[in-house]
Amino acid sequence: MNLKQALAHARGVLADNNIDDASLEGELLLRHVLGINRTRLYLDLEVDLSPAHEETMRQLFERRLRGEPSAYITGHREFFGLDFHVEHNVLIPRPESELLVEKAISLARNRPISIVADIGTGCGSIAVSLALNIHEAKIYATDVSAAALEVARVNCCKHEVIDRICLLQGDMLEPLPEPVDLIVANLPYVREVELPRSGPLSFEPVLALNGGPDGLAGINSLCYQAGSKLRPGGCILLEIGQGQAKAVTDLFGQIFPSSQIEVTNDLAGIERVVSLCLT
Ligand code: GLN
């Protein structure tokens, strides 16, 4: 089998199993097996696949067809135009979380933001994207999971922002050594009963998804801790799940009566980010 046939086979197998973006994923997985970039693949289409590569490809597609997300198989996921290393102990960055980063960058254009905290940083995709786009800010990135912080460290080093991001282990805002101007968080917000038992989401860490009975356990506890960790005029940006906007804006309004609160929809039209700025 040459690479052209392998590519067609890879795409066909994924499409037959109703995997979205079968064409893109098929190419991605094949390139991962071969350890080559896109240009090399298209230059080498007539080259034969070695028996060892053929066997690796077979094993890897077996994993994919059992539901494992390709980001865990390849160890990579793109977020905000950057390549991030991912492992099973971190959530795979989602395109909708780019909205959090965009909102944070636009806030930083309009207000003095010199200290930022990314709470529940996971693989560090949000913290790294912020460090590369809000140049003067010092960033704290926290997570309860030591294993996740190790992955975040790899990404901070890979993107050369390790000197700008202070990684701290601990629950919510507790590890922050000082109040900050901006808190950004994509906390677990899936309702416990809705946690998947099969499919791609079931491969992701429950710790990063489980938001308790109403999905809002983490968000609640962050909001109650935030008063003492925000500097005057500070802001909070939270990613939320579908249908959670009212509960979160009500909570914000209760805890911070003099603040500006706003909800922003993602590209799918779902209310995705709630922002609060102290006035
Ligand atoms: N957006 C994730 C999902 O795909 C949930 C992430 C989270 O709980 N923060 O359901």
Short mmCIF file of C-alpha atoms and ligand atoms in Angstrom, two decimals:
data_model
loop_
_atom_site.label_atom_id
_atom_site.label_comp_id
_atom_site.label_asym_id
_atom_site.label_seq_id
_atom_site.Cartn_x
_atom_site.Cartn_y
_atom_site.Cartn_z
CA MET A 1 0.00 0.00 0.00
CA ASN A 2 1.42 3.41 -0.93
CA LEU A 3 0.70 6.63 0.98
CA LYS A 4 -2.01 7.68 -1.44
CA GLN A 5 -3.86 4.41 -0.85
CA ALA A 6 -3.20 4.60 2.90
CA LEU A 7 -4.68 8.11 3.00
CA ALA A 8 -7.80 7.01 1.10
CA HIS A 9 -8.11 3.98 3.38
CA ALA A 10 -7.71 6.09 6.54
CA ARG A 11 -10.34 8.59 5.44
CA GLY A 12 -12.71 5.84 4.28
CA VAL A 13 -12.51 3.91 7.57
CA LEU A 14 -13.31 7.03 9.61
CA ALA A 15 -16.13 8.12 7.28
CA ASP A 16 -17.66 4.61 7.38
CA ASN A 17 -17.71 4.93 11.16
CA ASN A 18 -19.46 8.30 11.00
CA ILE A 19 -16.54 10.25 12.41
CA ASP A 20 -16.91 14.00 11.74
CA ASP A 21 -14.12 15.56 9.68
CA ALA A 22 -13.03 12.08 8.54
CA SER A 23 -10.94 13.56 5.77
CA LEU A 24 -8.96 15.88 8.03
CA GLU A 25 -8.60 13.38 10.86
CA GLY A 26 -7.57 10.57 8.51
CA GLU A 27 -4.73 12.69 7.20
CA LEU A 28 -3.76 13.86 10.69
CA LEU A 29 -3.56 10.33 12.06
CA LEU A 30 -1.64 9.01 9.06
CA ARG A 31 0.85 11.87 9.32
CA HIS A 32 1.22 11.13 13.02
CA VAL A 33 2.10 7.49 12.27
CA LEU A 34 4.68 8.58 9.73
CA GLY A 35 5.93 11.58 11.72
CA ILE A 36 5.74 13.85 8.67
CA ASN A 37 4.21 17.21 7.79
CA ARG A 38 1.55 17.87 5.19
CA THR A 39 3.97 18.86 2.42
CA ARG A 40 6.03 15.66 2.88
CA LEU A 41 2.88 13.53 2.75
CA TYR A 42 1.77 15.05 -0.55
CA LEU A 43 5.26 14.79 -2.03
CA ASP A 44 5.54 11.12 -1.04
CA LEU A 45 2.11 9.86 -2.14
CA GLU A 46 3.66 7.17 -4.37
CA VAL A 47 6.02 5.91 -1.62
CA ASP A 48 5.12 2.58 -0.01
CA LEU A 49 4.09 2.33 3.62
CA SER A 50 6.46 0.05 5.59
CA PRO A 51 4.95 -3.05 7.29
CA ALA A 52 5.79 -1.49 10.70
CA HIS A 53 3.94 1.71 9.82
CA GLU A 54 1.04 -0.31 8.47
CA GLU A 55 0.79 -2.16 11.80
CA THR A 56 1.03 1.08 13.84
CA MET A 57 -1.67 2.58 11.65
CA ARG A 58 -3.93 -0.40 12.23
CA GLN A 59 -3.53 -0.15 16.03
CA LEU A 60 -4.05 3.57 16.06
CA PHE A 61 -7.23 3.40 14.01
CA GLU A 62 -8.52 0.69 16.33
CA ARG A 63 -8.12 3.14 19.23
CA ARG A 64 -9.84 5.90 17.28
CA LEU A 65 -12.75 3.65 16.33
CA ARG A 66 -13.18 2.67 19.98
CA GLY A 67 -13.94 6.36 20.54
CA GLU A 68 -10.64 7.73 21.80
CA PRO A 69 -10.26 11.35 20.62
CA SER A 70 -7.48 11.86 18.08
CA ALA A 71 -5.91 14.59 20.27
CA TYR A 72 -5.03 11.93 22.87
CA ILE A 73 -3.72 9.58 20.18
CA THR A 74 -1.48 12.18 18.56
CA GLY A 75 -0.76 14.11 21.79
CA HIS A 76 -1.61 17.41 20.09
CA ARG A 77 -4.49 19.86 19.70
CA GLU A 78 -4.55 23.27 18.09
CA PHE A 79 -6.04 26.12 20.11
CA PHE A 80 -6.01 29.83 19.30
CA GLY A 81 -3.69 29.08 16.37
CA LEU A 82 -1.13 27.40 18.64
CA ASP A 83 -0.12 23.77 18.98
CA PHE A 84 -0.64 22.29 22.47
CA HIS A 85 0.59 19.05 23.95
CA VAL A 86 -2.26 17.06 25.54
CA GLU A 87 -2.41 13.90 27.63
CA HIS A 88 -5.24 11.85 29.10
CA ASN A 89 -5.14 13.76 32.38
CA VAL A 90 -6.19 17.07 30.79
CA LEU A 91 -9.30 18.20 28.96
CA ILE A 92 -8.80 18.64 25.22
CA PRO A 93 -8.99 22.38 24.43
CA ARG A 94 -12.25 23.29 22.66
CA PRO A 95 -12.74 25.90 19.94
CA GLU A 96 -15.51 27.57 21.99
CA SER A 97 -12.99 28.33 24.76
CA GLU A 98 -11.18 30.62 22.30
CA LEU A 99 -13.99 33.06 23.06
CA LEU A 100 -12.70 33.35 26.65
CA VAL A 101 -9.27 34.26 25.32
CA GLU A 102 -10.71 36.77 22.84
CA LYS A 103 -12.78 38.44 25.56
CA ALA A 104 -9.77 38.62 27.89
CA ILE A 105 -7.60 40.18 25.18
CA SER A 106 -10.23 42.78 24.37
CA LEU A 107 -10.69 43.63 28.08
CA ALA A 108 -6.93 44.10 28.38
CA ARG A 109 -7.05 46.64 25.54
CA ASN A 110 -9.53 48.78 27.46
CA ARG A 111 -8.47 48.45 31.10
CA PRO A 112 -5.19 48.20 32.95
CA ILE A 113 -4.68 44.47 33.37
CA SER A 114 -1.32 43.57 34.82
CA ILE A 115 -2.10 40.40 36.78
CA VAL A 116 -4.25 37.57 35.41
CA ALA A 117 -5.30 34.23 36.91
CA ASP A 118 -6.39 31.24 34.83
CA ILE A 119 -8.19 28.91 37.21
CA GLY A 120 -8.30 25.20 36.35
CA THR A 121 -5.71 25.67 33.65
CA GLY A 122 -5.53 22.02 32.50
CA CYS A 123 -3.03 21.83 29.65
CA GLY A 124 -2.46 25.58 29.97
CA SER A 125 -3.93 26.49 26.59
CA ILE A 126 -5.78 29.55 27.92
CA ALA A 127 -2.91 30.80 30.08
CA VAL A 128 -0.36 30.40 27.27
CA SER A 129 -2.64 32.09 24.71
CA LEU A 130 -3.09 35.00 27.13
CA ALA A 131 0.63 35.27 27.85
CA LEU A 132 1.35 35.51 24.13
CA ASN A 133 -1.31 38.15 23.55
CA ILE A 134 -1.33 40.29 26.70
CA HIS A 135 2.37 40.96 26.70
CA GLU A 136 2.87 42.94 29.83
CA ALA A 137 0.74 40.79 32.15
CA LYS A 138 1.95 38.42 34.82
CA ILE A 139 -0.13 35.24 34.80
CA TYR A 140 -1.00 32.74 37.50
CA ALA A 141 -2.32 29.39 36.30
CA THR A 142 -3.81 27.08 38.91
CA ASP A 143 -5.11 23.52 38.92
CA VAL A 144 -5.95 20.95 41.59
CA SER A 145 -4.33 18.28 39.47
CA ALA A 146 -0.53 18.01 39.71
CA ALA A 147 -0.55 15.86 36.58
CA ALA A 148 -2.38 18.58 34.63
CA LEU A 149 0.13 21.18 35.82
CA GLU A 150 2.95 19.01 34.44
CA VAL A 151 1.26 19.12 31.01
CA ALA A 152 0.77 22.90 31.40
CA ARG A 153 4.48 23.23 32.20
CA VAL A 154 5.38 21.41 28.96
CA ASN A 155 3.20 23.86 27.01
CA CYS A 156 4.60 26.92 28.81
CA CYS A 157 8.11 25.76 27.88
CA LYS A 158 7.13 24.87 24.31
CA HIS A 159 5.74 28.39 23.78
CA GLU A 160 8.56 30.05 25.76
CA VAL A 161 6.32 31.72 28.34
CA ILE A 162 7.40 29.74 31.39
CA ASP A 163 9.01 32.88 32.87
CA ARG A 164 5.67 34.76 32.57
CA ILE A 165 3.33 32.07 33.92
CA CYS A 166 3.41 30.99 37.54
CA LEU A 167 1.91 27.49 37.88
CA LEU A 168 0.27 26.82 41.24
CA GLN A 169 -1.38 23.68 42.56
CA GLY A 170 -4.53 24.07 44.63
CA ASP A 171 -8.26 24.47 44.73
CA MET A 172 -9.79 27.41 42.85
CA LEU A 173 -8.39 30.78 43.98
CA GLU A 174 -6.78 29.51 47.18
CA PRO A 175 -3.21 29.25 45.83
CA LEU A 176 -3.18 32.86 44.50
CA PRO A 177 -0.62 34.84 46.53
CA GLU A 178 -2.15 38.24 45.66
CA PRO A 179 -5.33 39.80 44.24
CA VAL A 180 -5.51 39.96 40.45
CA ASP A 181 -7.05 42.23 37.79
CA LEU A 182 -8.63 39.44 35.78
CA ILE A 183 -9.81 35.93 36.62
CA VAL A 184 -10.42 33.64 33.64
CA ALA A 185 -11.80 30.13 34.10
CA ASN A 186 -13.14 27.21 32.15
CA LEU A 187 -14.21 25.16 35.17
CA PRO A 188 -16.00 21.80 35.04
CA TYR A 189 -19.66 22.59 34.30
CA VAL A 190 -21.25 19.36 33.09
CA ARG A 191 -24.10 18.15 35.33
CA GLU A 192 -23.17 14.94 37.11
CA VAL A 193 -26.06 12.98 35.57
CA GLU A 194 -24.99 14.09 32.10
CA LEU A 195 -21.41 12.85 32.41
CA PRO A 196 -20.85 10.57 29.43
CA ARG A 197 -20.31 6.87 30.00
CA SER A 198 -19.30 6.25 26.40
CA GLY A 199 -18.10 8.23 23.41
CA PRO A 200 -15.14 10.63 23.13
CA LEU A 201 -16.02 12.63 26.28
CA SER A 202 -15.75 9.48 28.40
CA PHE A 203 -11.99 9.44 27.66
CA GLU A 204 -11.55 12.86 29.27
CA PRO A 205 -10.85 13.42 32.99
CA VAL A 206 -14.05 13.50 35.04
CA LEU A 207 -12.34 16.03 37.31
CA ALA A 208 -12.31 18.51 34.43
CA LEU A 209 -15.95 17.95 33.46
CA ASN A 210 -17.97 17.20 36.60
CA GLY A 211 -19.75 20.30 37.83
CA GLY A 212 -21.78 18.47 40.49
CA PRO A 213 -25.57 18.00 40.61
CA ASP A 214 -26.42 21.28 38.82
CA GLY A 215 -23.12 21.71 36.95
CA LEU A 216 -22.39 24.88 38.89
CA ALA A 217 -20.45 23.59 41.91
CA GLY A 218 -17.08 24.90 40.72
CA ILE A 219 -18.46 28.18 39.38
CA ASN A 220 -20.26 28.82 42.69
CA SER A 221 -17.19 28.23 44.78
CA LEU A 222 -15.03 30.45 42.53
CA CYS A 223 -17.57 33.28 42.71
CA TYR A 224 -17.74 33.15 46.51
CA GLN A 225 -13.93 33.23 46.78
CA ALA A 226 -13.49 35.95 44.16
CA GLY A 227 -14.33 38.99 46.33
CA SER A 228 -11.05 38.82 48.20
CA LYS A 229 -8.95 37.97 45.13
CA LEU A 230 -10.01 40.75 42.75
CA ARG A 231 -8.30 44.13 42.65
CA PRO A 232 -10.50 47.27 42.40
CA GLY A 233 -12.01 47.43 38.91
CA GLY A 234 -11.17 43.76 38.39
CA CYS A 235 -13.00 41.40 36.03
CA ILE A 236 -14.04 37.75 35.88
CA LEU A 237 -14.60 35.78 32.67
CA LEU A 238 -16.24 32.37 32.99
CA GLU A 239 -16.99 29.77 30.36
CA ILE A 240 -20.43 28.25 30.99
CA GLY A 241 -22.52 25.38 29.63
CA GLN A 242 -25.71 25.71 27.64
CA GLY A 243 -28.57 27.04 29.79
CA GLN A 244 -26.38 28.20 32.70
CA ALA A 245 -26.27 31.94 31.87
CA LYS A 246 -29.18 33.00 34.08
CA ALA A 247 -27.96 31.11 37.16
CA VAL A 248 -24.45 32.56 36.77
CA THR A 249 -25.53 36.15 36.08
CA ASP A 250 -27.92 35.98 39.08
CA LEU A 251 -25.10 34.73 41.28
CA PHE A 252 -22.74 37.45 40.03
CA GLY A 253 -25.44 40.08 40.67
CA GLN A 254 -25.98 38.84 44.22
CA ILE A 255 -22.31 38.71 45.20
CA PHE A 256 -21.19 41.82 43.28
CA PRO A 257 -24.16 44.23 43.22
CA SER A 258 -22.11 47.07 41.73
CA SER A 259 -20.69 45.46 38.64
CA GLN A 260 -21.26 45.24 34.91
CA ILE A 261 -22.34 41.80 33.78
CA GLU A 262 -22.48 40.58 30.19
CA VAL A 263 -23.16 37.29 28.40
CA THR A 264 -21.50 36.47 25.07
CA ASN A 265 -22.61 33.77 22.62
CA ASP A 266 -20.22 31.40 20.90
CA LEU A 267 -20.18 30.78 17.14
CA ALA A 268 -22.96 28.22 17.52
CA GLY A 269 -25.16 30.90 19.12
CA ILE A 270 -24.92 29.31 22.59
CA GLU A 271 -24.46 31.56 25.63
CA ARG A 272 -20.86 30.65 26.44
CA VAL A 273 -19.02 33.35 28.39
CA VAL A 274 -20.23 35.42 31.32
CA SER A 275 -18.14 38.45 32.15
CA LEU A 276 -18.22 40.63 35.20
CA CYS A 277 -16.32 43.85 35.79
CA LEU A 278 -16.36 45.65 39.11
CA THR A 279 -17.43 49.27 38.78
N1 GLN B 1 -17.21 22.14 26.83
C1 GLN B 1 -17.00 20.85 27.45
C2 GLN B 1 -17.91 19.85 26.78
O1 GLN B 1 -17.58 19.51 25.69
C3 GLN B 1 -17.19 20.91 28.93
C4 GLN B 1 -16.04 21.59 29.52
C5 GLN B 1 -16.22 21.93 30.93
O2 GLN B 1 -16.92 21.26 31.71
N2 GLN B 1 -15.61 22.99 31.28
O3 GLN B 1 -18.90 19.41 27.30
#
